[in-house]
XYZ file of C-alpha atoms in Angstrom:
350
model
C -0.095 -0.095 -0.085
C 2.903 2.377 0.710
C 4.176 1.788 -2.886
C 0.863 2.187 -4.363
C 0.553 5.620 -2.776
C 3.571 6.871 -3.951
C 3.243 5.487 -7.562
C -0.331 6.853 -7.916
C 0.441 10.276 -6.652
C 3.754 10.485 -8.390
C 5.437 12.275 -5.286
C 9.256 11.920 -4.130
C 8.554 10.110 -0.971
C 11.450 12.496 0.630
C 8.498 14.788 1.289
C 6.172 12.890 3.420
C 6.744 14.645 6.786
C 5.035 11.979 8.950
C 3.135 8.508 8.068
C -0.020 7.571 10.352
C -1.085 3.865 10.156
C -4.618 2.927 11.646
C -4.771 -0.952 12.677
C -6.418 -2.589 15.219
C -5.743 -5.952 15.665
C -2.013 -6.323 14.416
C 0.549 -7.462 17.165
C 3.640 -5.538 16.873
C 2.123 -3.042 14.448
C 4.515 -0.570 14.834
C 7.183 -3.003 13.744
C 5.337 -4.026 10.719
C 4.306 -0.331 10.152
C 8.055 0.725 9.852
C 9.850 -1.996 8.037
C 7.181 -2.175 5.259
C 7.466 1.922 4.680
C 11.264 1.477 4.404
C 10.795 -1.659 2.415
C 8.678 0.452 0.226
C 11.143 2.962 -0.494
C 10.138 5.657 1.791
C 13.298 7.154 3.307
C 14.575 6.195 6.869
C 14.297 9.870 7.965
C 10.585 9.719 7.469
C 8.803 8.973 11.031
C 5.740 6.811 11.338
C 2.987 6.370 14.063
C 0.137 4.006 14.813
C -3.128 4.904 15.795
C -6.395 2.794 16.386
C -8.198 3.520 13.006
C -8.108 4.625 9.671
C -10.077 7.749 10.134
C -7.771 8.707 13.281
C -4.734 8.394 11.096
C -6.267 10.785 8.679
C -7.127 13.307 11.153
C -3.974 12.643 13.043
C -2.135 13.665 9.818
C -4.891 16.633 8.866
C -4.111 18.017 12.094
C -0.375 18.170 11.888
C -0.449 20.201 8.447
C -3.389 22.426 9.919
C -0.938 23.045 12.722
C 2.054 23.809 10.506
C 4.090 20.711 11.735
C 4.514 19.045 8.415
C 3.273 19.893 4.703
C 3.060 16.385 3.408
C 1.742 13.321 5.523
C 0.164 9.994 4.238
C -2.513 8.139 5.914
C -3.072 4.085 5.770
C -5.773 2.121 7.131
C -4.839 -1.631 7.354
C -6.080 -4.847 8.661
C -5.522 -8.348 8.122
C -8.512 -10.065 9.976
C -7.385 -13.419 8.546
C -3.847 -13.335 9.844
C -4.844 -11.629 12.997
C -8.538 -12.561 14.278
C -10.265 -10.668 17.147
C -9.697 -12.674 19.900
C -11.621 -10.547 22.373
C -10.531 -8.497 25.237
C -7.260 -9.747 27.448
C -7.796 -10.870 31.038
C -9.249 -7.636 33.017
C -8.619 -6.663 36.851
C -11.167 -7.553 39.262
C -11.789 -3.817 39.870
C -12.716 -3.644 36.152
C -14.919 -6.743 36.279
C -16.727 -5.345 39.362
C -17.728 -2.152 37.773
C -20.967 -2.330 36.142
C -20.341 -0.606 32.805
C -16.335 -1.056 32.761
C -17.108 -4.944 32.537
C -19.094 -4.586 29.201
C -15.907 -3.696 27.475
C -14.723 -7.247 27.244
C -18.028 -8.523 25.860
C -18.142 -9.968 22.156
C -19.219 -7.740 19.650
C -22.188 -10.159 18.613
C -23.495 -9.234 22.106
C -23.357 -5.832 21.258
C -25.550 -6.042 18.080
C -27.967 -8.302 19.714
C -28.538 -5.589 22.640
C -29.222 -2.973 19.975
C -31.630 -4.922 18.177
C -33.155 -5.990 21.517
C -33.109 -2.461 23.356
C -34.230 -0.448 20.194
C -36.865 -2.859 18.631
C -35.078 -3.630 15.609
C -36.486 -6.387 13.704
C -34.663 -9.703 12.071
C -36.557 -8.364 8.957
C -35.344 -4.940 9.008
C -31.673 -6.280 9.403
C -31.873 -8.567 6.425
C -33.615 -5.842 4.365
C -30.722 -3.574 4.718
C -28.264 -6.357 4.302
C -29.673 -7.219 1.189
C -29.650 -3.897 -0.045
C -25.731 -3.459 0.871
C -25.061 -6.756 -1.439
C -27.168 -5.629 -4.265
C -25.529 -2.321 -4.426
C -22.067 -3.521 -4.100
C -23.052 -6.042 -6.874
C -23.958 -3.495 -9.100
C -20.994 -1.066 -8.348
C -18.601 -3.997 -8.960
C -20.054 -5.400 -11.895
C -20.285 -1.561 -13.625
C -16.888 -0.937 -12.750
C -17.154 1.799 -10.058
C -14.453 0.343 -7.861
C -11.993 -0.044 -10.576
C -10.320 3.438 -9.830
C -10.051 2.967 -6.518
C -8.545 -0.165 -6.374
C -4.732 -1.060 -6.545
C -3.942 -4.712 -7.399
C -1.893 -6.128 -4.623
C 0.129 -9.537 -4.434
C -0.946 -12.016 -1.630
C -1.023 -15.381 -1.013
C -3.779 -17.935 -0.787
C -3.699 -21.176 0.793
C -6.270 -23.731 2.181
C -7.044 -23.593 5.962
C -4.516 -25.689 7.769
C -2.323 -26.174 4.905
C 1.025 -25.110 4.368
C 1.111 -24.577 0.788
C 0.692 -21.092 -0.202
C 0.098 -19.887 -3.713
C 0.888 -16.181 -4.665
C -2.342 -14.314 -6.171
C -3.058 -10.800 -7.220
C -6.126 -9.227 -5.947
C -7.868 -6.906 -8.244
C -11.424 -6.841 -6.485
C -13.378 -7.191 -3.456
C -14.163 -10.846 -2.923
C -16.755 -10.790 -0.189
C -19.866 -9.629 -2.280
C -22.428 -12.252 -2.741
C -24.187 -11.706 -6.281
C -27.805 -12.243 -6.369
C -28.390 -12.008 -2.365
C -31.915 -11.178 -1.497
C -33.763 -10.430 1.560
C -35.344 -14.136 1.322
C -32.182 -15.827 0.836
C -30.686 -13.642 3.809
C -33.806 -14.876 5.963
C -33.039 -18.340 5.777
C -29.536 -17.938 7.605
C -29.410 -19.257 10.886
C -28.999 -17.074 13.867
C -25.270 -16.550 15.022
C -26.123 -15.628 18.758
C -29.176 -16.972 19.832
C -28.374 -17.022 23.363
C -28.661 -13.000 23.143
C -31.770 -12.803 20.918
C -31.142 -14.563 17.724
C -31.478 -11.705 15.190
C -27.680 -11.034 14.150
C -26.558 -13.754 11.506
C -23.780 -14.397 9.323
C -25.382 -12.639 6.338
C -26.718 -9.414 8.200
C -23.180 -8.677 10.024
C -20.026 -7.606 8.458
C -17.694 -10.087 6.861
C -14.106 -10.778 8.659
C -11.738 -9.239 5.908
C -8.455 -8.094 4.928
C -7.907 -4.870 3.550
C -6.059 -1.681 3.229
C -6.325 1.950 1.909
C -4.108 5.271 1.872
C -4.925 8.814 1.681
C -1.961 11.399 0.768
C -2.671 14.566 2.571
C -0.823 17.860 1.921
C -0.928 21.552 2.684
C -3.047 23.102 -0.416
C -0.252 25.666 -1.360
C 2.128 22.443 -1.349
C -0.115 20.743 -3.727
C -0.342 23.542 -6.147
C 3.386 23.978 -5.768
C 4.057 20.294 -7.029
C 1.319 20.823 -9.496
C -0.916 17.940 -8.234
C -4.790 17.473 -8.429
C -6.300 18.133 -5.298
C -9.272 15.769 -5.250
C -10.723 16.670 -1.700
C -10.691 18.664 1.531
C -10.702 16.835 5.262
C -13.058 19.573 7.133
C -13.098 18.224 10.729
C -13.271 14.905 12.876
C -15.088 14.114 16.075
C -15.105 11.082 18.290
C -17.653 10.495 20.983
C -18.250 7.943 24.010
C -21.200 5.747 24.739
C -22.032 2.836 26.776
C -20.154 -0.230 25.651
C -23.099 -2.557 25.615
C -24.358 -0.556 22.573
C -21.195 0.751 20.924
C -22.936 0.208 17.253
C -24.992 3.329 17.866
C -21.814 5.319 18.177
C -22.762 7.182 14.606
C -25.904 8.056 15.798
C -24.441 10.533 18.012
C -21.110 11.490 16.286
C -22.838 12.330 13.143
C -25.008 15.230 14.769
C -21.835 16.286 16.504
C -19.698 16.548 13.510
C -22.034 18.264 11.491
C -22.673 21.114 13.926
C -19.067 21.563 14.097
C -18.939 21.629 10.156
C -21.717 24.466 9.845
C -23.979 22.284 7.929
C -27.131 19.981 8.166
C -27.951 16.666 7.018
C -29.779 17.935 4.212
C -26.378 19.263 2.971
C -24.782 16.014 2.616
C -24.858 14.125 -0.525
C -23.421 10.924 0.686
C -22.955 8.921 3.941
C -20.450 6.170 4.393
C -21.171 4.646 7.639
C -19.435 1.359 9.018
C -22.141 -1.675 8.754
C -20.459 -3.391 11.544
C -23.565 -5.064 12.216
C -27.383 -4.421 10.306
C -28.932 -3.911 13.526
C -26.936 -0.750 14.129
C -27.181 0.551 10.766
C -31.135 0.508 11.161
C -31.055 1.988 14.378
C -28.920 4.970 13.051
C -30.747 5.493 9.715
C -33.765 5.595 11.709
C -32.885 7.981 14.369
C -31.053 10.332 12.530
C -34.360 10.207 9.611
C -31.368 9.778 6.778
C -32.118 9.492 3.357
C -31.282 5.328 2.716
C -30.496 6.399 -0.768
C -27.720 8.570 0.450
C -25.984 5.755 2.613
C -23.699 3.712 1.534
C -24.593 3.874 -2.083
C -22.299 1.305 -3.242
C -22.779 -1.028 -0.539
C -21.121 -1.349 2.741
C -19.245 -3.728 5.337
C -21.815 -6.279 5.312
C -20.928 -6.807 1.563
C -17.518 -5.769 1.057
C -15.742 -6.675 4.448
C -15.078 -4.534 7.327
C -11.465 -4.528 7.881
C -11.867 -1.795 10.459
C -10.060 1.196 8.587
C -11.369 2.329 5.459
C -14.309 4.399 3.967
C -12.730 7.785 2.903
C -11.308 6.286 -0.427
C -14.471 4.914 -1.598
C -16.540 7.632 -0.543
C -14.331 10.523 -2.378
C -14.271 8.261 -5.428
C -17.967 7.805 -5.733
C -18.610 11.606 -4.963
C -16.250 12.273 -8.125
C -18.181 10.164 -10.171
C -21.559 11.306 -9.363
C -20.060 15.237 -9.417
C -21.303 15.440 -5.597
C -19.566 17.548 -3.255
C -20.230 16.527 0.557
C -19.310 13.269 2.236
C -19.609 12.464 6.129
C -18.099 9.267 7.267
C -18.784 7.448 10.440
C -17.957 4.334 12.617
C -18.860 2.851 15.740
C -15.908 1.394 17.785
C -15.596 -1.240 19.839
C -15.659 -0.691 23.718
C -18.346 2.080 23.295
C -17.217 5.077 20.991
C -18.142 6.517 17.408
C -16.480 8.758 15.098
C -17.500 10.729 12.046
C -15.545 13.035 9.937
C -16.721 15.702 7.188
C -14.858 15.615 3.279
C -15.604 17.798 0.627
C -15.158 16.606 -3.196
C -13.010 19.172 -5.332
C -12.790 17.265 -8.397
C -15.382 17.784 -10.720
C -13.370 17.332 -14.090
């Protein structure tokens, strides 16, 4: 991803003042990030830092530029959930486990999805309907070639589970989209968590996926000096907290806050990219915020494309350019009870 970002932008990597990598599950993430950057041809003089999400990586770099600390920065989100599956919380202290709210931070994400569905009267049918729409939109976008401009071919290794034999393959498109998915077909999938409510399934929850994305940010005058096309502008980001047991509804709190910070309303927004961790939280957030469903995850979301925890901005800006629209809001829930949202503006109408 480092190599692709440099090649696509056609910049001298020595002008990058800092790199910020968003990743959640990888052990030793700093070792991997630093060594990969050097191997990609980025000078050893360029520092790197690791944070816990791709949006926070973008925000960190943007704020460094805004503060005048650097002129150019690279933000990356990356997750290999096949290599580093979410194994849940490590052991917690007795003091934490005795706290009625803090102890919920250790609970599985599926439990939080069922809590949202049960607490806010979200039905299995509503969840399957949204999930079907996600698959259908992603299928249409992929078959129409909408994703091609934003995807960089990546070499990876493929092998059967449990086998030591691996084959090098080139990945050129998302491989989690199930073409032909309908609400009816999803309704036949058994519950993943019957012990907690039984509405969440493998069909209406995000997929475990590997993925990466990169965004090159720089001061406007620097981009103009280098003759680079400015494709978009970061406006602001907000992060909020909420009860861990219903962490999925984070976007319903973060989005109104970021809109107020940007001085706009939901009616001013052309597209919303909201992470589809579970269909339960999507149904709740859209209902609560009274969002136009036709503006939300227009080319599908994490239920169809996968949820590597760190990407939304690249695909949102690409679709804004294709539609010749202007304002994008991205948002996500965060495990342990948080939500984040950001506002971006498209500037590429060619």
